[in-house]
Coordinates of C-alpha atoms in Angstrom, one line a residue:
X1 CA 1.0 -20.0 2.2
X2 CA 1.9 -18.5 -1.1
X3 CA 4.5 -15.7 -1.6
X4 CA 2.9 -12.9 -3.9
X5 CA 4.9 -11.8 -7.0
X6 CA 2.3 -8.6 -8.0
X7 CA 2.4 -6.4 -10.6
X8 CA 2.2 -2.4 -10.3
X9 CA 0.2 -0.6 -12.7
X10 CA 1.9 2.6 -14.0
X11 CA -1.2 4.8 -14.1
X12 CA -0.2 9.0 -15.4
X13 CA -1.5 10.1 -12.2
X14 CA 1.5 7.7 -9.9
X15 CA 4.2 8.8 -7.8
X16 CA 7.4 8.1 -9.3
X17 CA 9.5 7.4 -6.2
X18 CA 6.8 6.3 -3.5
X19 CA 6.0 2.8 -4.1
X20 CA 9.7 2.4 -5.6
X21 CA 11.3 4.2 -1.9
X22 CA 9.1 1.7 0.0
X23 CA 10.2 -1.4 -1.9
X24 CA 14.0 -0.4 -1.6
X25 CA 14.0 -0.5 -5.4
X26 CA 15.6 2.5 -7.9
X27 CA 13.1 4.8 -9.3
X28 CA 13.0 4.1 -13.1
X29 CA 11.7 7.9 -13.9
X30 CA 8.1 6.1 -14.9
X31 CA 5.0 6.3 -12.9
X32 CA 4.1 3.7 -10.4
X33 CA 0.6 4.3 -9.3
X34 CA -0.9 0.7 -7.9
X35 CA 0.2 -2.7 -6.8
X36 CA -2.0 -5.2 -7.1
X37 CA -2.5 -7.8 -5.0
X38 CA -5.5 -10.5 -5.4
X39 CA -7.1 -12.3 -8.0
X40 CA -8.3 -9.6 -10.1
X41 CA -7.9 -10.9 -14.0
X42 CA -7.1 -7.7 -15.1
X43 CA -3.6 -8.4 -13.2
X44 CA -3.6 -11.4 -11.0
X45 CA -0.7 -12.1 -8.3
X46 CA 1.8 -14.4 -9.3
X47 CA 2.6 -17.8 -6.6
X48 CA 4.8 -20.8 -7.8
X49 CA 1.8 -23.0 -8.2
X50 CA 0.3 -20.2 -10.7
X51 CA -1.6 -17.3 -11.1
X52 CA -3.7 -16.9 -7.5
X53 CA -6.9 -17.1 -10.6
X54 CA -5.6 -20.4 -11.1
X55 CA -4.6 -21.2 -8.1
X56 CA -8.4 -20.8 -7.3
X57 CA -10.3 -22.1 -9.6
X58 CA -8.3 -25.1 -9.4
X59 CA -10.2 -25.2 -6.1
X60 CA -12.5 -22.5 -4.5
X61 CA -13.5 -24.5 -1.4
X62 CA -10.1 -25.5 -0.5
X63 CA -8.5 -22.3 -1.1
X64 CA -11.3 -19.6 0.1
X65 CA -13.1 -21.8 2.4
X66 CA -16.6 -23.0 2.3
X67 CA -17.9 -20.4 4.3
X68 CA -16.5 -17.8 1.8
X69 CA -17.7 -19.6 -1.1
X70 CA -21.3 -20.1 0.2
X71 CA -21.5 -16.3 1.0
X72 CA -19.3 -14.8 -2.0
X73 CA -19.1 -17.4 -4.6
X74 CA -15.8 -19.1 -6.2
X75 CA -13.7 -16.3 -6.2
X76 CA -11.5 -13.5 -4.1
X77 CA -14.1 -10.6 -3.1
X78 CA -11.3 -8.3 -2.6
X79 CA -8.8 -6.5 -4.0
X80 CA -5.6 -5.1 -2.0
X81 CA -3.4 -2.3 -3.3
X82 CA -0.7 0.1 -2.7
X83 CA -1.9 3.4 -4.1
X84 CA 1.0 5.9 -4.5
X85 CA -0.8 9.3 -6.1
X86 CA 1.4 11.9 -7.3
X87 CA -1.0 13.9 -8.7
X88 CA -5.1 13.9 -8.8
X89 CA -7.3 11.0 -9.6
X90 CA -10.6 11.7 -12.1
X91 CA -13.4 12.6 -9.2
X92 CA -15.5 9.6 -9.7
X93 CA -18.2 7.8 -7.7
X94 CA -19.0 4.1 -7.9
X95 CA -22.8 2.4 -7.6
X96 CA -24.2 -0.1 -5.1
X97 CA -25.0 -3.4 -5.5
X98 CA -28.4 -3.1 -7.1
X99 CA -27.3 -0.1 -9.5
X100 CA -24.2 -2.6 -10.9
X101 CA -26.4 -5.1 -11.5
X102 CA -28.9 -3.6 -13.2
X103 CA -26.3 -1.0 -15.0
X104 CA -24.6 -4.3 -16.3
X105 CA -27.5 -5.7 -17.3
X106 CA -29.0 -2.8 -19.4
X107 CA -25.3 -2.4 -21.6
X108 CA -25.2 -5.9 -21.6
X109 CA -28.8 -5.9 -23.4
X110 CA -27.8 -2.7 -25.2
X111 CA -25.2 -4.7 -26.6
X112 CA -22.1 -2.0 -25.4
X113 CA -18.8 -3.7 -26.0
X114 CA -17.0 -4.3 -22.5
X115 CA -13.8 -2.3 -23.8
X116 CA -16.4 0.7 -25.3
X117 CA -14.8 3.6 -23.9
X118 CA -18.5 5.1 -23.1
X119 CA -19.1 1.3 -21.2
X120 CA -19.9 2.3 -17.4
X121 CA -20.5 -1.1 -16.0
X122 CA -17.9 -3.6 -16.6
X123 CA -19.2 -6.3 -14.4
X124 CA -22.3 -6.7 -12.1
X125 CA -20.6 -6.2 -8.7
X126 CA -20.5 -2.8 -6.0
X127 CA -17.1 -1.4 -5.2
X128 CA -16.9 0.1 -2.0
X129 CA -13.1 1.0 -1.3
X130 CA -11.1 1.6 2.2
X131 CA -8.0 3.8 1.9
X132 CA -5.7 4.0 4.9
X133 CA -2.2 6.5 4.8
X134 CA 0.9 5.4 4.9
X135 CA 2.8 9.1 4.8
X136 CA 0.6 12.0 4.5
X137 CA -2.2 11.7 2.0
X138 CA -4.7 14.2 0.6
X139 CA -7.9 13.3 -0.9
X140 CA -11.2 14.7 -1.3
X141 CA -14.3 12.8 0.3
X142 CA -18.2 13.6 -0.1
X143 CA -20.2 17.2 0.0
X144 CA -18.9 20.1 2.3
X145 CA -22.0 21.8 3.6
X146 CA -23.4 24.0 0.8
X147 CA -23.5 27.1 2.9
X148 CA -19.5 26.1 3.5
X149 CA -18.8 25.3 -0.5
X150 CA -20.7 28.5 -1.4
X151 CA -18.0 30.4 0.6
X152 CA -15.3 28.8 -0.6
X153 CA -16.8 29.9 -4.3
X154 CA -17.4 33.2 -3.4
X155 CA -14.1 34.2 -1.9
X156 CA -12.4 33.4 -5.0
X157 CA -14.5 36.8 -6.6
X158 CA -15.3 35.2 -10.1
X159 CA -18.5 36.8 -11.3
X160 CA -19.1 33.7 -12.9
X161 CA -19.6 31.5 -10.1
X162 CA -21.6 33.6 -8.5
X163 CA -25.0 31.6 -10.2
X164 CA -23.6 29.1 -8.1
X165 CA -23.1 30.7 -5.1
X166 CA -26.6 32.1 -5.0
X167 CA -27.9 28.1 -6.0
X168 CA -26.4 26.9 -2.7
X169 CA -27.5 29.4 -0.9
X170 CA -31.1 29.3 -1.9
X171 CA -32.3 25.6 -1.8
X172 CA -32.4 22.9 0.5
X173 CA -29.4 20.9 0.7
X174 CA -30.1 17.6 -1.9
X175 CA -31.3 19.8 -4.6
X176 CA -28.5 22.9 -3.8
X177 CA -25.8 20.0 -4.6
X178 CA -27.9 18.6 -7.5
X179 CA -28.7 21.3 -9.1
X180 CA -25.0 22.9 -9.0
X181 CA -23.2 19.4 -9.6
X182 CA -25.5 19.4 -13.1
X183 CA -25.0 23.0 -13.8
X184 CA -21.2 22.8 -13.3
X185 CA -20.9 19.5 -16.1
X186 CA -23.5 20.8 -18.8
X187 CA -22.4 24.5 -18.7
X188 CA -21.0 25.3 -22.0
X189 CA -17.0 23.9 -22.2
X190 CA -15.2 26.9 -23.4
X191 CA -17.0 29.1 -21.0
X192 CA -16.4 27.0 -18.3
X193 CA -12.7 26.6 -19.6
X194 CA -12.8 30.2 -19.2
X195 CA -14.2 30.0 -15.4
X196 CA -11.6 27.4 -14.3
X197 CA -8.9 29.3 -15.5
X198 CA -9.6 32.3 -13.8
X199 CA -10.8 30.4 -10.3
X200 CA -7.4 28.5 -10.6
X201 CA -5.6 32.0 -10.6
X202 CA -7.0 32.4 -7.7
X203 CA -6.8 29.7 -5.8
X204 CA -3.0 30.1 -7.0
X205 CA -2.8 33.4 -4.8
X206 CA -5.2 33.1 -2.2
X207 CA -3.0 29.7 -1.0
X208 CA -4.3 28.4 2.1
X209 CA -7.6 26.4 1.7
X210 CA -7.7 26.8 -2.0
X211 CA -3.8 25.8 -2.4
X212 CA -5.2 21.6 -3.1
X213 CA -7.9 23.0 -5.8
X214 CA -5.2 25.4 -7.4
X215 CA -2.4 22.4 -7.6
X216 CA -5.6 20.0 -9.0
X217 CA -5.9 22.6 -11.9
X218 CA -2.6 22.4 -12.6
X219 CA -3.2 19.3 -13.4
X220 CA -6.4 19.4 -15.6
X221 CA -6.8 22.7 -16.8
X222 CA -9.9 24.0 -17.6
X223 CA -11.7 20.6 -16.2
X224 CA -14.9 21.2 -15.2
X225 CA -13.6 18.8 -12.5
X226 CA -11.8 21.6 -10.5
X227 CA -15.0 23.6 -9.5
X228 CA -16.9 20.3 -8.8
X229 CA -13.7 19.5 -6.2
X230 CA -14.9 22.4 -4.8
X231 CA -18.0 21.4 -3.5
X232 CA -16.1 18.0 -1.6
X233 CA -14.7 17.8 1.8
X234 CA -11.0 18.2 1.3
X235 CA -9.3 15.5 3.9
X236 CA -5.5 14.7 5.2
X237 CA -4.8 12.0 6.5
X238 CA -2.1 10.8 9.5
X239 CA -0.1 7.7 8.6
X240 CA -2.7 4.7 10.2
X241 CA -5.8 7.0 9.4
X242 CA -8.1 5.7 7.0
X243 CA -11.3 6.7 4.6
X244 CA -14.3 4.5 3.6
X245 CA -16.0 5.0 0.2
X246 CA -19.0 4.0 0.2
X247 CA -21.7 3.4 -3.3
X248 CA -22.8 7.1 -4.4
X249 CA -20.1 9.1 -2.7
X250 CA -18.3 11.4 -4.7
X251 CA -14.4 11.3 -4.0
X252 CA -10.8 11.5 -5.4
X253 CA -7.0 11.0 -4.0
X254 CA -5.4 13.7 -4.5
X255 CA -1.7 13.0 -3.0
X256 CA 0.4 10.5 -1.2
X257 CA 1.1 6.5 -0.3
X258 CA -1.5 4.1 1.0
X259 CA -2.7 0.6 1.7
X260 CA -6.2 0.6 -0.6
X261 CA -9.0 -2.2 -0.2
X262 CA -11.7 -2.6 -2.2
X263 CA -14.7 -5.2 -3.4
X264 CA -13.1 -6.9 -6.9
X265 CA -14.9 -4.8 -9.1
X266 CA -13.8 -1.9 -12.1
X267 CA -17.4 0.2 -11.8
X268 CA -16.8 3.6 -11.8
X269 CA -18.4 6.9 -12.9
X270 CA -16.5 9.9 -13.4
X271 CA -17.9 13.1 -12.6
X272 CA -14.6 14.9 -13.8
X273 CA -11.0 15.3 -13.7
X274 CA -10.3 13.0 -16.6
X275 CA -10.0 12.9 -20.3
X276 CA -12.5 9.8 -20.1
X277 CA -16.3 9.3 -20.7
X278 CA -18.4 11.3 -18.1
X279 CA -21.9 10.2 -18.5
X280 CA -23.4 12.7 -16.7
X281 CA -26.8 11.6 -16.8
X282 CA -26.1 8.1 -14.9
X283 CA -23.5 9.9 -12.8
X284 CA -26.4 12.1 -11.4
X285 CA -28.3 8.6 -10.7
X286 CA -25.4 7.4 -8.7
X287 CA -24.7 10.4 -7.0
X288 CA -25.7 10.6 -3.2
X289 CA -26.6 14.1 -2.6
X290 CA -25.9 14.4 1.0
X291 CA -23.0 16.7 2.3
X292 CA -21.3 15.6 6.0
X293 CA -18.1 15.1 7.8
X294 CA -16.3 12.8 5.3
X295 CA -15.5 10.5 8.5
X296 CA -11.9 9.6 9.4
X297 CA -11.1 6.3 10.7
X298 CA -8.6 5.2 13.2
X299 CA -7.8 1.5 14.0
X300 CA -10.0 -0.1 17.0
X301 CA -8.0 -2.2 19.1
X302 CA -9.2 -5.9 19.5
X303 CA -7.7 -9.1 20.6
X304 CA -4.3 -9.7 20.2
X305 CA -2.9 -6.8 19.0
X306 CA -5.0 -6.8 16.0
X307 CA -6.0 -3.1 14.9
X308 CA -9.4 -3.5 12.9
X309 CA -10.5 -0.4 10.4
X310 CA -14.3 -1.3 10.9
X311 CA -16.6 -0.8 8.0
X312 CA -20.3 -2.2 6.8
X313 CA -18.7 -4.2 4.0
X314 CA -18.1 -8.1 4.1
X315 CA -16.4 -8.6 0.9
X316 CA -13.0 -7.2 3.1
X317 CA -12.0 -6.5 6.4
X318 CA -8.4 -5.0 7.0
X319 CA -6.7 -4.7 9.5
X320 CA -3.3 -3.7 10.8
X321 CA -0.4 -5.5 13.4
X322 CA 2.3 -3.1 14.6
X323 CA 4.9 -5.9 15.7
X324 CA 7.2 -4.7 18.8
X325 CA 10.9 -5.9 19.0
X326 CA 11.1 -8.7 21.2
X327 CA 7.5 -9.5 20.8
X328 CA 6.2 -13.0 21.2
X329 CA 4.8 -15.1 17.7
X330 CA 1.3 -14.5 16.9
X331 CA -1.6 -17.1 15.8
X332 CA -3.6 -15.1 12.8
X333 CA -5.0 -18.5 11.0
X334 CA -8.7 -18.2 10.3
X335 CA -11.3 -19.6 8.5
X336 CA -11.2 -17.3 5.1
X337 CA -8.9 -16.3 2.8
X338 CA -6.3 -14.3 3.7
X339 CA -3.4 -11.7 2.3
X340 CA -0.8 -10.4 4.4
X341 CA 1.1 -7.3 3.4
X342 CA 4.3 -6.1 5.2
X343 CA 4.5 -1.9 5.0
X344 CA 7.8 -1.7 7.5
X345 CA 10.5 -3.6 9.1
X346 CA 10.8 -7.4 8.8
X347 CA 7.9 -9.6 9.4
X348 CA 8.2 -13.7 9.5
X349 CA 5.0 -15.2 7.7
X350 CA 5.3 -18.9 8.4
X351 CA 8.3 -19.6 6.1
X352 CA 8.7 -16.4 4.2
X353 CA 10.6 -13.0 5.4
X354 CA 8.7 -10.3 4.3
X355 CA 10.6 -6.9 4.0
X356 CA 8.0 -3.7 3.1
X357 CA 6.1 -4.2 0.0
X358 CA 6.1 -8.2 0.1
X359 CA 3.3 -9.9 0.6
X360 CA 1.5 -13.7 1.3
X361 CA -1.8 -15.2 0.5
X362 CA -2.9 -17.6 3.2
X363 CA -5.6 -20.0 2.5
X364 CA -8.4 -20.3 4.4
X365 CA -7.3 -22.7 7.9
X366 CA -4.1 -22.6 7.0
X367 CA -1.6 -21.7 10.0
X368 CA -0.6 -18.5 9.6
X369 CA 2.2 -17.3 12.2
X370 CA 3.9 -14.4 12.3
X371 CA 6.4 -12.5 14.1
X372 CA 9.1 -9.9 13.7
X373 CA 9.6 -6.3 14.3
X374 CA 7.1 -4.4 11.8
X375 CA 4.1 -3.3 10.9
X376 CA 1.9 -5.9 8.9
X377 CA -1.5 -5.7 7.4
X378 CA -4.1 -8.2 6.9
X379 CA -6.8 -8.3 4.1
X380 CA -9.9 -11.2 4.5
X381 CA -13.9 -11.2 4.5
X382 CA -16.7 -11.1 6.6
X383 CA -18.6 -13.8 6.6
X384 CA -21.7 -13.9 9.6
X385 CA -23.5 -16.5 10.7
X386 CA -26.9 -16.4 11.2

C-alpha cells in the first residue's frame, strides 16, 4: 500500500485552525478548507512511485481491479476529503448522470471554454456527495415544508417577503418552491439587496432558529442566497452522523470538520451564496422540487466491526472502524481499490503508522491489515454482480 502525501486546498470559506488542530500542525493564519485525497487531476495524492494518476494509468487493472475497471472504467470513481468550513459554502446543487452528460455535451458543442467562468459542466460525470461530522457541523440540506418555510419568512415581519409568504401558502408543494426559488433569484438586485438586509436584521435579533441565516448573511450580504437558505432544512450534525447529497438537491455546509465523499466529478450549479455564475435557468432544471426530512445517517453495524454509511451510490462506499485498545488485528483486503484515512489515535496500516489526518491507498487484493487504538475510515466502490 501507498502512503498519501495530499494537498489541502485553501478555499475563503475554510477554517483556519480545524484541519491544522487535527493534523497536530501550527495554524499559518490562512484558510484550509479541503484535503484531497484521490486521483482527482485537479490535485492528485502524492505516493513514492508518483502521482496516484500515474500510479494508475500506469495500470488500471492492477491497481483498481478488474471488477472496478469493467464497472467504472480506468480511473478512481471517488474522491475523499476533509472539509473544514468556517464559514458558508455557495448553496449549490449538482445534476444526475443523464443531465452531466448531456449538459457536457451541449457546452462542449457550444464550444464554452472549460475554464469559462459561465461553463456549468466540466466533465460528463454525476456528483453525489456523503458528508459525515467529525465535531459539530451545520449545514443546510433540501426543502423545509413550505407551510414550515413560509413561517419562518413571516416571523421575520418584512413586508417584502410577504409575496412570498402568500406563494407558499397558496400552491401545491413543487410549484410553491419553484415558483418562490425563481422569484427570489430574478427579483430585481438592489431591491432584493434591500430585502436581505433588513431580514438579516432580523434574524440578528430574533436569535434562535434564524441565528444560522443571520451569521450566513454576514457572510454574503445582500445575496439573494440568504432568503433562498431559508427555504432549506437547516441540519446539525453529532460527530459519526452523516448527510447524503443526492443529484437535484439543493444544499450548503455551513460550519464545522468532516470526512466528505463524493463521485470524481467538479459539476455544480449554484443557486446562490457566491460571487460566481448562477445560471438560473439550468439551475431550475436541476433543481428537485420536493421538500422532506433532509435524512441523517448513523453508521450500521456489519461484520467485523465495520460501521457502513449506506447510500444508493456505487462509485463509493465509506465506512468507519472505531479501534479499541487491546483490540485484536483486523483483515480489511478486498477486491477494489481502497483509501484508508485515520481521524484519531494511532492506526497500523500494514507498514505505515498513521496518526490523524494520514492516509493510505490500498490496491485492489492487496493485504490490508490494520490495528491500533483509533478511529479509521475506509473509502472503496460498489461493484455488484449480477
Amino acid at each position: 500500500m501507498d502512503r498519501l502525501d495530499n494537498t489541502i486546498r485553501p478555499y475563503a470559506w475554510g477554517s483556519t485552525t480545524a484541519i491544522p488542530r487535527l493534523l497536530g500542525t501550527e495554524p499559518t493564519g490562512e484558510p484550509q478548507a479541503e484535503m484531497w485525497m484521490g486521483a482527482h487531476p485537479g490535485a492528485p495524492s502524492r505516493t513514492g512511485r508518483g502521482t496516484l494518476v500515474e500510479v494508475i494509468d500506469a495500470d488500471p487493472e492492477k491497481e483498481l481491479g478488474p471488477d472496478s475497471v469493467a464497472r467504472f472504467g480506468p480511473r478512481l470513481p471517488f474522491l475523499l476529503k476533509l472539509l473544514a468550513a468556517g464559514g458558508p459554502l455557495s448553496l449549490q446543487v449538482h445534476p444526475d448522470l443523464t443531465q452531466a452528460k448531456e449538459g457536457y455535451a451541449d457546452e462542449e458543442r457550444r464550444g464554452v471554454p472549460v475554464t469559462a467562468p459561465h461553463r456549468n459542466y466540466k466533465d460528463a460525470n454525476h456528483k453525489p456527495e456523503l458528508i459525515c461530522a467529525l465535531t459539530e457541523f451545520d449545514g443546510l440540506c433540501g426543502f423545509r415544508d413550505p407551510l414550515r418555510a413560509a413561517e419562518l419568512l413571516d416571523g421575520l415581519g418584512v413586508d417584502t417577503l410577504k409575496p412570498y409568504v402568500d406563494l407558499l401558502h397558496a400552491h401545491p408543494e413543487e410549484a410553491a418552491l419553484r415558483e418562490v426559488l425563481t422569484a427570489i433569484l430574478t427579483a430585481d438586485r438592489e431591491e432584493m439587496a434591500r430585502t436581505v438586509t433588513e431580514a438579516a436584521a432580523a434574524c440578528d435579533r430574533l436569535g434562535g432558529a434564524y441565528a444560522p441565516y443571520a451569521d450566513i448573511a454576514h457572510h454574503y450580504p445582500g445575496d439573494p442566497g440568504v432568503i433562498a437558505a431559508m427555504l432549506l432544512n437547516h441540519v446539525r450534525l453529532q460527530p459519526g452522523e452523516a448527510l447524503f447529497l443526492g443529484a437535484g438537491v439543493p444544499h450548503a455546509y455551513l460550519d464545522g470538520l468532516g470526512v466528505e465523499i463524493m463521485a470524481n466529478s467538479d459539476n455544480v450549479l449554484r443557486c446562490g451564496l457566491t460571487p460566481k455564475h448562477v445560471d438560473v435557468p439550468e439551475l431550475l432544471r436541476i433543481v428537485r422540487f420536493e421538500a422532506g426530512d433532509p435524512g441523517v445517517l448513523r453508521p450500521e453495524a456489519g461484520p467485523d466491526g465495520e460501521e457502513v454509511y449506506e447510500t444508493p451510490i456505487d462509485e463509493f462506499r465509506l465506512s468507519r472502524y472505531v479501534l479499541p485498545a487491546g483490540g485484536t488485528t483486523r483483515d480489511l483486503t478486498l477486491t477494489t481499490p481502497q483509501i484508508l484515512l485515520c481521524t484519531a489515535g494511532s492506526v497500523r496500516a500494514g507498514e505505515h503508522e498513521l496518526s490523524p489526518g494520514a492516509s493510505v491507498f490500498v490496491p485492489a487484493g492487496e493485504k490490508a491489515e490494520v490495528s491500533g487504538t483509533g478511529t479509521l475510515f475506509r473509502a472503496t466502490v460498489v461493484v455488484r454482480r449480477p
